[in-house]
Amino acid sequence: MLISSDKQELFCDYYARWIDVYKHGAVRQVTMDKYRMTHRWLKELVPELRVSQMNRIVYQQLLNDYAKTHEKQTVMDFHHQLKGAILDALDEGMIQRDPTRKAIIKGKTPASKKPKYLNQFELQTLLASLELKESINWDYFISLVAKTGMRFSEALALTPADFDFRHQSVSISRTWDYKGKGGFLPTKNRSSIRKIQIDWQTVIQFSELLKECPEDEPFFVTGRVYNSTVNDRLARLCRQCEIPVISVHGLRHTHASLLLFTGVSTASVARRLGHSSMTTTQKTYLHIIQELENKDVDLVMRLLAGLS
């Protein structure tokens, strides 16, 4: 299906067609769902807007209307998803000038942020409270994510065949489609395909747990899995331990933060987390890296003072 070059076409219709032509089959389903959501917002906010009517003022008003109910980062994502389609319309001559130029990104004041990670004492307290029984449960899932930094979908997709107990490692090569109909999906990016070293305690626990499990079937998945199920269990444990309530994704942040504070290099942390580049790690954990740099400055000054 070709993109229409009709200037009188409704912008929301043009955008829907643009998604099908350029994004369908080229992006992961979770990303495709975001494009579809952007399209639904266009139908709600500018249902009568024609491509030919798109100019800087109209576009800015669209962003402003969206920003009334969304935080700034969400508005930025909305802007980026629209910009690709608009620039293609510009190339086709459907629009005379780029309406996205100098767009101002607004948004609601962010809600108070929940803690993203635990400190070492808090994590030790949490792990000590886990009910690690003879059969697999969500507490084992929490323990594994905390000790490896895996993504939620990566841990769900694990099968006994992914463990190499002899070499103390677990392989990440796919994810589980917990948001859809279930089943295996590719990893987030090529860098996410990796081996993660695990400690001896985890080796002993899982080598016993997985003895009777089918080699190629995910052992954490029994029917439909919801992110909220595990997060609710984790929240209850955090409250019992009187520590900050974090999410399962917060365990990933905790894992990375503790590694960085221990002195593990950013490059090694990036590989362990499956980030596509060190830049992602640096941006995500900038505050920690800056804190470590301040400590490094103190060490350098002490060293130099000792040389005199």
PDB file of N, CA and C in Angstrom, residues 3-72:
ATOM      1  N   ILE A   3       1.749   5.364   0.274  1.00  0.00           N
ATOM      2  CA  ILE A   3       1.287   6.529   1.022  1.00  0.00           C
ATOM      3  C   ILE A   3       0.584   7.480   0.059  1.00  0.00           C
ATOM      4  N   SER A   4      -0.622   7.906   0.435  1.00  0.00           N
ATOM      5  CA  SER A   4      -1.358   8.864  -0.398  1.00  0.00           C
ATOM      6  C   SER A   4      -0.665  10.213  -0.364  1.00  0.00           C
ATOM      7  N   SER A   5      -0.689  10.926  -1.499  1.00  0.00           N
ATOM      8  CA  SER A   5      -0.112  12.269  -1.543  1.00  0.00           C
ATOM      9  C   SER A   5      -1.207  13.327  -1.620  1.00  0.00           C
ATOM     10  N   ASP A   6      -2.426  12.940  -1.204  1.00  0.00           N
ATOM     11  CA  ASP A   6      -3.559  13.848  -1.210  1.00  0.00           C
ATOM     12  C   ASP A   6      -3.457  14.813  -0.033  1.00  0.00           C
ATOM     13  N   LYS A   7      -3.277  16.093  -0.335  1.00  0.00           N
ATOM     14  CA  LYS A   7      -3.123  17.103   0.711  1.00  0.00           C
ATOM     15  C   LYS A   7      -4.397  17.259   1.538  1.00  0.00           C
ATOM     16  N   GLN A   8      -5.547  16.866   0.980  1.00  0.00           N
ATOM     17  CA  GLN A   8      -6.813  17.019   1.688  1.00  0.00           C
ATOM     18  C   GLN A   8      -7.130  15.804   2.566  1.00  0.00           C
ATOM     19  N   GLU A   9      -6.253  14.832   2.548  1.00  0.00           N
ATOM     20  CA  GLU A   9      -6.455  13.652   3.380  1.00  0.00           C
ATOM     21  C   GLU A   9      -6.401  14.055   4.860  1.00  0.00           C
ATOM     22  N   LEU A  10      -7.214  13.402   5.684  1.00  0.00           N
ATOM     23  CA  LEU A  10      -7.164  13.651   7.114  1.00  0.00           C
ATOM     24  C   LEU A  10      -5.802  13.216   7.647  1.00  0.00           C
ATOM     25  N   PHE A  11      -5.228  14.032   8.525  1.00  0.00           N
ATOM     26  CA  PHE A  11      -3.889  13.721   9.037  1.00  0.00           C
ATOM     27  C   PHE A  11      -3.869  12.400   9.802  1.00  0.00           C
ATOM     28  N   CYS A  12      -4.922  12.120  10.571  1.00  0.00           N
ATOM     29  CA  CYS A  12      -4.943  10.870  11.331  1.00  0.00           C
ATOM     30  C   CYS A  12      -4.985   9.661  10.390  1.00  0.00           C
ATOM     31  N   ASP A  13      -5.659   9.800   9.232  1.00  0.00           N
ATOM     32  CA  ASP A  13      -5.685   8.705   8.247  1.00  0.00           C
ATOM     33  C   ASP A  13      -4.316   8.526   7.599  1.00  0.00           C
ATOM     34  N   TYR A  14      -3.685   9.652   7.286  1.00  0.00           N
ATOM     35  CA  TYR A  14      -2.331   9.605   6.705  1.00  0.00           C
ATOM     36  C   TYR A  14      -1.373   8.921   7.678  1.00  0.00           C
ATOM     37  N   TYR A  15      -1.474   9.284   8.950  1.00  0.00           N
ATOM     38  CA  TYR A  15      -0.573   8.714   9.954  1.00  0.00           C
ATOM     39  C   TYR A  15      -0.788   7.209  10.096  1.00  0.00           C
ATOM     40  N   ALA A  16      -2.039   6.772  10.065  1.00  0.00           N
ATOM     41  CA  ALA A  16      -2.342   5.340  10.156  1.00  0.00           C
ATOM     42  C   ALA A  16      -1.726   4.581   8.985  1.00  0.00           C
ATOM     43  N   ARG A  17      -1.822   5.162   7.789  1.00  0.00           N
ATOM     44  CA  ARG A  17      -1.256   4.537   6.599  1.00  0.00           C
ATOM     45  C   ARG A  17       0.268   4.529   6.676  1.00  0.00           C
ATOM     46  N   TRP A  18       0.828   5.622   7.180  1.00  0.00           N
ATOM     47  CA  TRP A  18       2.296   5.731   7.331  1.00  0.00           C
ATOM     48  C   TRP A  18       2.825   4.647   8.273  1.00  0.00           C
ATOM     49  N   ILE A  19       2.106   4.405   9.359  1.00  0.00           N
ATOM     50  CA  ILE A  19       2.504   3.355  10.303  1.00  0.00           C
ATOM     51  C   ILE A  19       2.547   1.994   9.604  1.00  0.00           C
ATOM     52  N   ASP A  20       1.493   1.692   8.862  1.00  0.00           N
ATOM     53  CA  ASP A  20       1.404   0.390   8.195  1.00  0.00           C
ATOM     54  C   ASP A  20       2.520   0.201   7.168  1.00  0.00           C
ATOM     55  N   VAL A  21       2.857   1.269   6.454  1.00  0.00           N
ATOM     56  CA  VAL A  21       3.866   1.163   5.396  1.00  0.00           C
ATOM     57  C   VAL A  21       5.288   1.100   5.968  1.00  0.00           C
ATOM     58  N   TYR A  22       5.591   1.971   6.915  1.00  0.00           N
ATOM     59  CA  TYR A  22       6.973   2.121   7.377  1.00  0.00           C
ATOM     60  C   TYR A  22       7.307   1.389   8.672  1.00  0.00           C
ATOM     61  N   LYS A  23       6.331   1.109   9.508  1.00  0.00           N
ATOM     62  CA  LYS A  23       6.634   0.541  10.817  1.00  0.00           C
ATOM     63  C   LYS A  23       6.201  -0.904  10.997  1.00  0.00           C
ATOM     64  N   HIS A  24       5.129  -1.293  10.322  1.00  0.00           N
ATOM     65  CA  HIS A  24       4.651  -2.670  10.463  1.00  0.00           C
ATOM     66  C   HIS A  24       5.718  -3.657  10.000  1.00  0.00           C
ATOM     67  N   GLY A  25       6.101  -4.565  10.886  1.00  0.00           N
ATOM     68  CA  GLY A  25       7.115  -5.566  10.561  1.00  0.00           C
ATOM     69  C   GLY A  25       8.542  -5.078  10.713  1.00  0.00           C
ATOM     70  N   ALA A  26       8.721  -3.782  10.982  1.00  0.00           N
ATOM     71  CA  ALA A  26      10.076  -3.227  11.117  1.00  0.00           C
ATOM     72  C   ALA A  26      10.436  -2.935  12.565  1.00  0.00           C
ATOM     73  N   VAL A  27       9.420  -2.872  13.432  1.00  0.00           N
ATOM     74  CA  VAL A  27       9.664  -2.591  14.850  1.00  0.00           C
ATOM     75  C   VAL A  27       9.014  -3.684  15.690  1.00  0.00           C
ATOM     76  N   ARG A  28       9.461  -3.792  16.958  1.00  0.00           N
ATOM     77  CA  ARG A  28       8.892  -4.783  17.862  1.00  0.00           C
ATOM     78  C   ARG A  28       7.430  -4.430  18.158  1.00  0.00           C
ATOM     79  N   GLN A  29       6.656  -5.443  18.556  1.00  0.00           N
ATOM     80  CA  GLN A  29       5.230  -5.244  18.771  1.00  0.00           C
ATOM     81  C   GLN A  29       4.952  -4.181  19.826  1.00  0.00           C
ATOM     82  N   VAL A  30       5.789  -4.151  20.874  1.00  0.00           N
ATOM     83  CA  VAL A  30       5.572  -3.166  21.927  1.00  0.00           C
ATOM     84  C   VAL A  30       5.733  -1.740  21.396  1.00  0.00           C
ATOM     85  N   THR A  31       6.674  -1.554  20.444  1.00  0.00           N
ATOM     86  CA  THR A  31       6.858  -0.237  19.822  1.00  0.00           C
ATOM     87  C   THR A  31       5.699   0.072  18.889  1.00  0.00           C
ATOM     88  N   MET A  32       5.261  -0.952  18.149  1.00  0.00           N
ATOM     89  CA  MET A  32       4.124  -0.779  17.245  1.00  0.00           C
ATOM     90  C   MET A  32       2.879  -0.343  18.021  1.00  0.00           C
ATOM     91  N   ASP A  33       2.701  -0.916  19.205  1.00  0.00           N
ATOM     92  CA  ASP A  33       1.552  -0.557  20.036  1.00  0.00           C
ATOM     93  C   ASP A  33       1.595   0.918  20.425  1.00  0.00           C
ATOM     94  N   LYS A  34       2.794   1.456  20.617  1.00  0.00           N
ATOM     95  CA  LYS A  34       2.934   2.876  20.965  1.00  0.00           C
ATOM     96  C   LYS A  34       2.531   3.765  19.785  1.00  0.00           C
ATOM     97  N   TYR A  35       2.918   3.336  18.569  1.00  0.00           N
ATOM     98  CA  TYR A  35       2.494   4.082  17.373  1.00  0.00           C
ATOM     99  C   TYR A  35       0.974   4.056  17.229  1.00  0.00           C
ATOM    100  N   ARG A  36       0.386   2.901  17.508  1.00  0.00           N
ATOM    101  CA  ARG A  36      -1.077   2.788  17.419  1.00  0.00           C
ATOM    102  C   ARG A  36      -1.746   3.702  18.449  1.00  0.00           C
ATOM    103  N   MET A  37      -1.155   3.778  19.635  1.00  0.00           N
ATOM    104  CA  MET A  37      -1.711   4.644  20.676  1.00  0.00           C
ATOM    105  C   MET A  37      -1.630   6.111  20.252  1.00  0.00           C
ATOM    106  N   THR A  38      -0.511   6.502  19.625  1.00  0.00           N
ATOM    107  CA  THR A  38      -0.371   7.868  19.118  1.00  0.00           C
ATOM    108  C   THR A  38      -1.467   8.161  18.096  1.00  0.00           C
ATOM    109  N   HIS A  39      -1.764   7.179  17.237  1.00  0.00           N
ATOM    110  CA  HIS A  39      -2.819   7.344  16.239  1.00  0.00           C
ATOM    111  C   HIS A  39      -4.179   7.561  16.901  1.00  0.00           C
ATOM    112  N   ARG A  40      -4.439   6.810  17.990  1.00  0.00           N
ATOM    113  CA  ARG A  40      -5.719   6.974  18.690  1.00  0.00           C
ATOM    114  C   ARG A  40      -5.840   8.381  19.284  1.00  0.00           C
ATOM    115  N   TRP A  41      -4.722   8.915  19.766  1.00  0.00           N
ATOM    116  CA  TRP A  41      -4.741  10.272  20.304  1.00  0.00           C
ATOM    117  C   TRP A  41      -4.993  11.304  19.202  1.00  0.00           C
ATOM    118  N   LEU A  42      -4.458  11.066  18.014  1.00  0.00           N
ATOM    119  CA  LEU A  42      -4.714  11.975  16.899  1.00  0.00           C
ATOM    120  C   LEU A  42      -6.209  11.999  16.551  1.00  0.00           C
ATOM    121  N   LYS A  43      -6.827  10.835  16.567  1.00  0.00           N
ATOM    122  CA  LYS A  43      -8.260  10.754  16.258  1.00  0.00           C
ATOM    123  C   LYS A  43      -9.093  11.476  17.309  1.00  0.00           C
ATOM    124  N   GLU A  44      -8.562  11.516  18.538  1.00  0.00           N
ATOM    125  CA  GLU A  44      -9.293  12.194  19.603  1.00  0.00           C
ATOM    126  C   GLU A  44      -9.044  13.707  19.597  1.00  0.00           C
ATOM    127  N   LEU A  45      -7.787  14.113  19.366  1.00  0.00           N
ATOM    128  CA  LEU A  45      -7.422  15.531  19.490  1.00  0.00           C
ATOM    129  C   LEU A  45      -7.634  16.328  18.201  1.00  0.00           C
ATOM    130  N   VAL A  46      -7.340  15.711  17.044  1.00  0.00           N
ATOM    131  CA  VAL A  46      -7.469  16.450  15.771  1.00  0.00           C
ATOM    132  C   VAL A  46      -8.160  15.587  14.715  1.00  0.00           C
ATOM    133  N   PRO A  47      -9.381  15.148  14.968  1.00  0.00           N
ATOM    134  CA  PRO A  47     -10.058  14.225  14.039  1.00  0.00           C
ATOM    135  C   PRO A  47     -10.351  14.835  12.675  1.00  0.00           C
ATOM    136  N   GLU A  48     -10.482  16.156  12.587  1.00  0.00           N
ATOM    137  CA  GLU A  48     -10.837  16.818  11.334  1.00  0.00           C
ATOM    138  C   GLU A  48      -9.656  17.505  10.655  1.00  0.00           C
ATOM    139  N   LEU A  49      -8.486  17.431  11.258  1.00  0.00           N
ATOM    140  CA  LEU A  49      -7.310  18.114  10.700  1.00  0.00           C
ATOM    141  C   LEU A  49      -6.850  17.435   9.413  1.00  0.00           C
ATOM    142  N   ARG A  50      -6.672  18.239   8.345  1.00  0.00           N
ATOM    143  CA  ARG A  50      -6.180  17.719   7.081  1.00  0.00           C
ATOM    144  C   ARG A  50      -4.681  17.954   6.981  1.00  0.00           C
ATOM    145  N   VAL A  51      -4.017  17.114   6.204  1.00  0.00           N
ATOM    146  CA  VAL A  51      -2.561  17.218   6.058  1.00  0.00           C
ATOM    147  C   VAL A  51      -2.163  18.622   5.621  1.00  0.00           C
ATOM    148  N   SER A  52      -2.918  19.203   4.698  1.00  0.00           N
ATOM    149  CA  SER A  52      -2.593  20.525   4.160  1.00  0.00           C
ATOM    150  C   SER A  52      -2.700  21.629   5.206  1.00  0.00           C
ATOM    151  N   GLN A  53      -3.413  21.371   6.294  1.00  0.00           N
ATOM    152  CA  GLN A  53      -3.609  22.383   7.333  1.00  0.00           C
ATOM    153  C   GLN A  53      -2.516  22.350   8.401  1.00  0.00           C
ATOM    154  N   MET A  54      -1.638  21.376   8.321  1.00  0.00           N
ATOM    155  CA  MET A  54      -0.600  21.225   9.331  1.00  0.00           C
ATOM    156  C   MET A  54       0.455  22.314   9.174  1.00  0.00           C
ATOM    157  N   ASN A  55       0.567  23.177  10.176  1.00  0.00           N
ATOM    158  CA  ASN A  55       1.625  24.191  10.213  1.00  0.00           C
ATOM    159  C   ASN A  55       2.162  24.267  11.637  1.00  0.00           C
ATOM    160  N   ARG A  56       3.095  25.174  11.882  1.00  0.00           N
ATOM    161  CA  ARG A  56       3.748  25.218  13.184  1.00  0.00           C
ATOM    162  C   ARG A  56       2.766  25.507  14.320  1.00  0.00           C
ATOM    163  N   ILE A  57       1.843  26.439  14.114  1.00  0.00           N
ATOM    164  CA  ILE A  57       0.890  26.784  15.170  1.00  0.00           C
ATOM    165  C   ILE A  57      -0.048  25.610  15.462  1.00  0.00           C
ATOM    166  N   VAL A  58      -0.549  24.993  14.400  1.00  0.00           N
ATOM    167  CA  VAL A  58      -1.454  23.843  14.567  1.00  0.00           C
ATOM    168  C   VAL A  58      -0.729  22.708  15.291  1.00  0.00           C
ATOM    169  N   TYR A  59       0.521  22.458  14.867  1.00  0.00           N
ATOM    170  CA  TYR A  59       1.290  21.370  15.487  1.00  0.00           C
ATOM    171  C   TYR A  59       1.581  21.671  16.957  1.00  0.00           C
ATOM    172  N   GLN A  60       1.968  22.916  17.254  1.00  0.00           N
ATOM    173  CA  GLN A  60       2.243  23.287  18.639  1.00  0.00           C
ATOM    174  C   GLN A  60       0.996  23.153  19.507  1.00  0.00           C
ATOM    175  N   GLN A  61      -0.150  23.521  18.949  1.00  0.00           N
ATOM    176  CA  GLN A  61      -1.399  23.392  19.702  1.00  0.00           C
ATOM    177  C   GLN A  61      -1.722  21.923  19.973  1.00  0.00           C
ATOM    178  N   LEU A  62      -1.427  21.073  18.997  1.00  0.00           N
ATOM    179  CA  LEU A  62      -1.622  19.633  19.176  1.00  0.00           C
ATOM    180  C   LEU A  62      -0.772  19.118  20.339  1.00  0.00           C
ATOM    181  N   LEU A  63       0.508  19.522  20.352  1.00  0.00           N
ATOM    182  CA  LEU A  63       1.395  19.118  21.452  1.00  0.00           C
ATOM    183  C   LEU A  63       0.894  19.664  22.784  1.00  0.00           C
ATOM    184  N   ASN A  64       0.448  20.923  22.777  1.00  0.00           N
ATOM    185  CA  ASN A  64      -0.051  21.542  24.012  1.00  0.00           C
ATOM    186  C   ASN A  64      -1.265  20.795  24.566  1.00  0.00           C
ATOM    187  N   ASP A  65      -2.181  20.413  23.673  1.00  0.00           N
ATOM    188  CA  ASP A  65      -3.382  19.690  24.105  1.00  0.00           C
ATOM    189  C   ASP A  65      -3.022  18.326  24.680  1.00  0.00           C
ATOM    190  N   TYR A  66      -2.067  17.662  24.041  1.00  0.00           N
ATOM    191  CA  TYR A  66      -1.615  16.354  24.537  1.00  0.00           C
ATOM    192  C   TYR A  66      -0.922  16.509  25.889  1.00  0.00           C
ATOM    193  N   ALA A  67      -0.170  17.608  26.040  1.00  0.00           N
ATOM    194  CA  ALA A  67       0.592  17.850  27.265  1.00  0.00           C
ATOM    195  C   ALA A  67      -0.285  18.108  28.487  1.00  0.00           C
ATOM    196  N   LYS A  68      -1.553  18.440  28.276  1.00  0.00           N
ATOM    197  CA  LYS A  68      -2.454  18.723  29.406  1.00  0.00           C
ATOM    198  C   LYS A  68      -2.650  17.498  30.291  1.00  0.00           C
ATOM    199  N   THR A  69      -2.511  16.323  29.700  1.00  0.00           N
ATOM    200  CA  THR A  69      -2.767  15.093  30.462  1.00  0.00           C
ATOM    201  C   THR A  69      -1.554  14.156  30.498  1.00  0.00           C
ATOM    202  N   HIS A  70      -0.388  14.657  30.064  1.00  0.00           N
ATOM    203  CA  HIS A  70       0.803  13.795  30.036  1.00  0.00           C
ATOM    204  C   HIS A  70       2.030  14.530  30.560  1.00  0.00           C
ATOM    205  N   GLU A  71       2.967  13.758  31.094  1.00  0.00           N
ATOM    206  CA  GLU A  71       4.218  14.337  31.572  1.00  0.00           C
ATOM    207  C   GLU A  71       5.130  14.660  30.393  1.00  0.00           C
ATOM    208  N   LYS A  72       6.136  15.490  30.652  1.00  0.00           N
ATOM    209  CA  LYS A  72       6.977  16.038  29.592  1.00  0.00           C
ATOM    210  C   LYS A  72       7.664  14.954  28.761  1.00  0.00           C
TER     211      LYS A  72
END
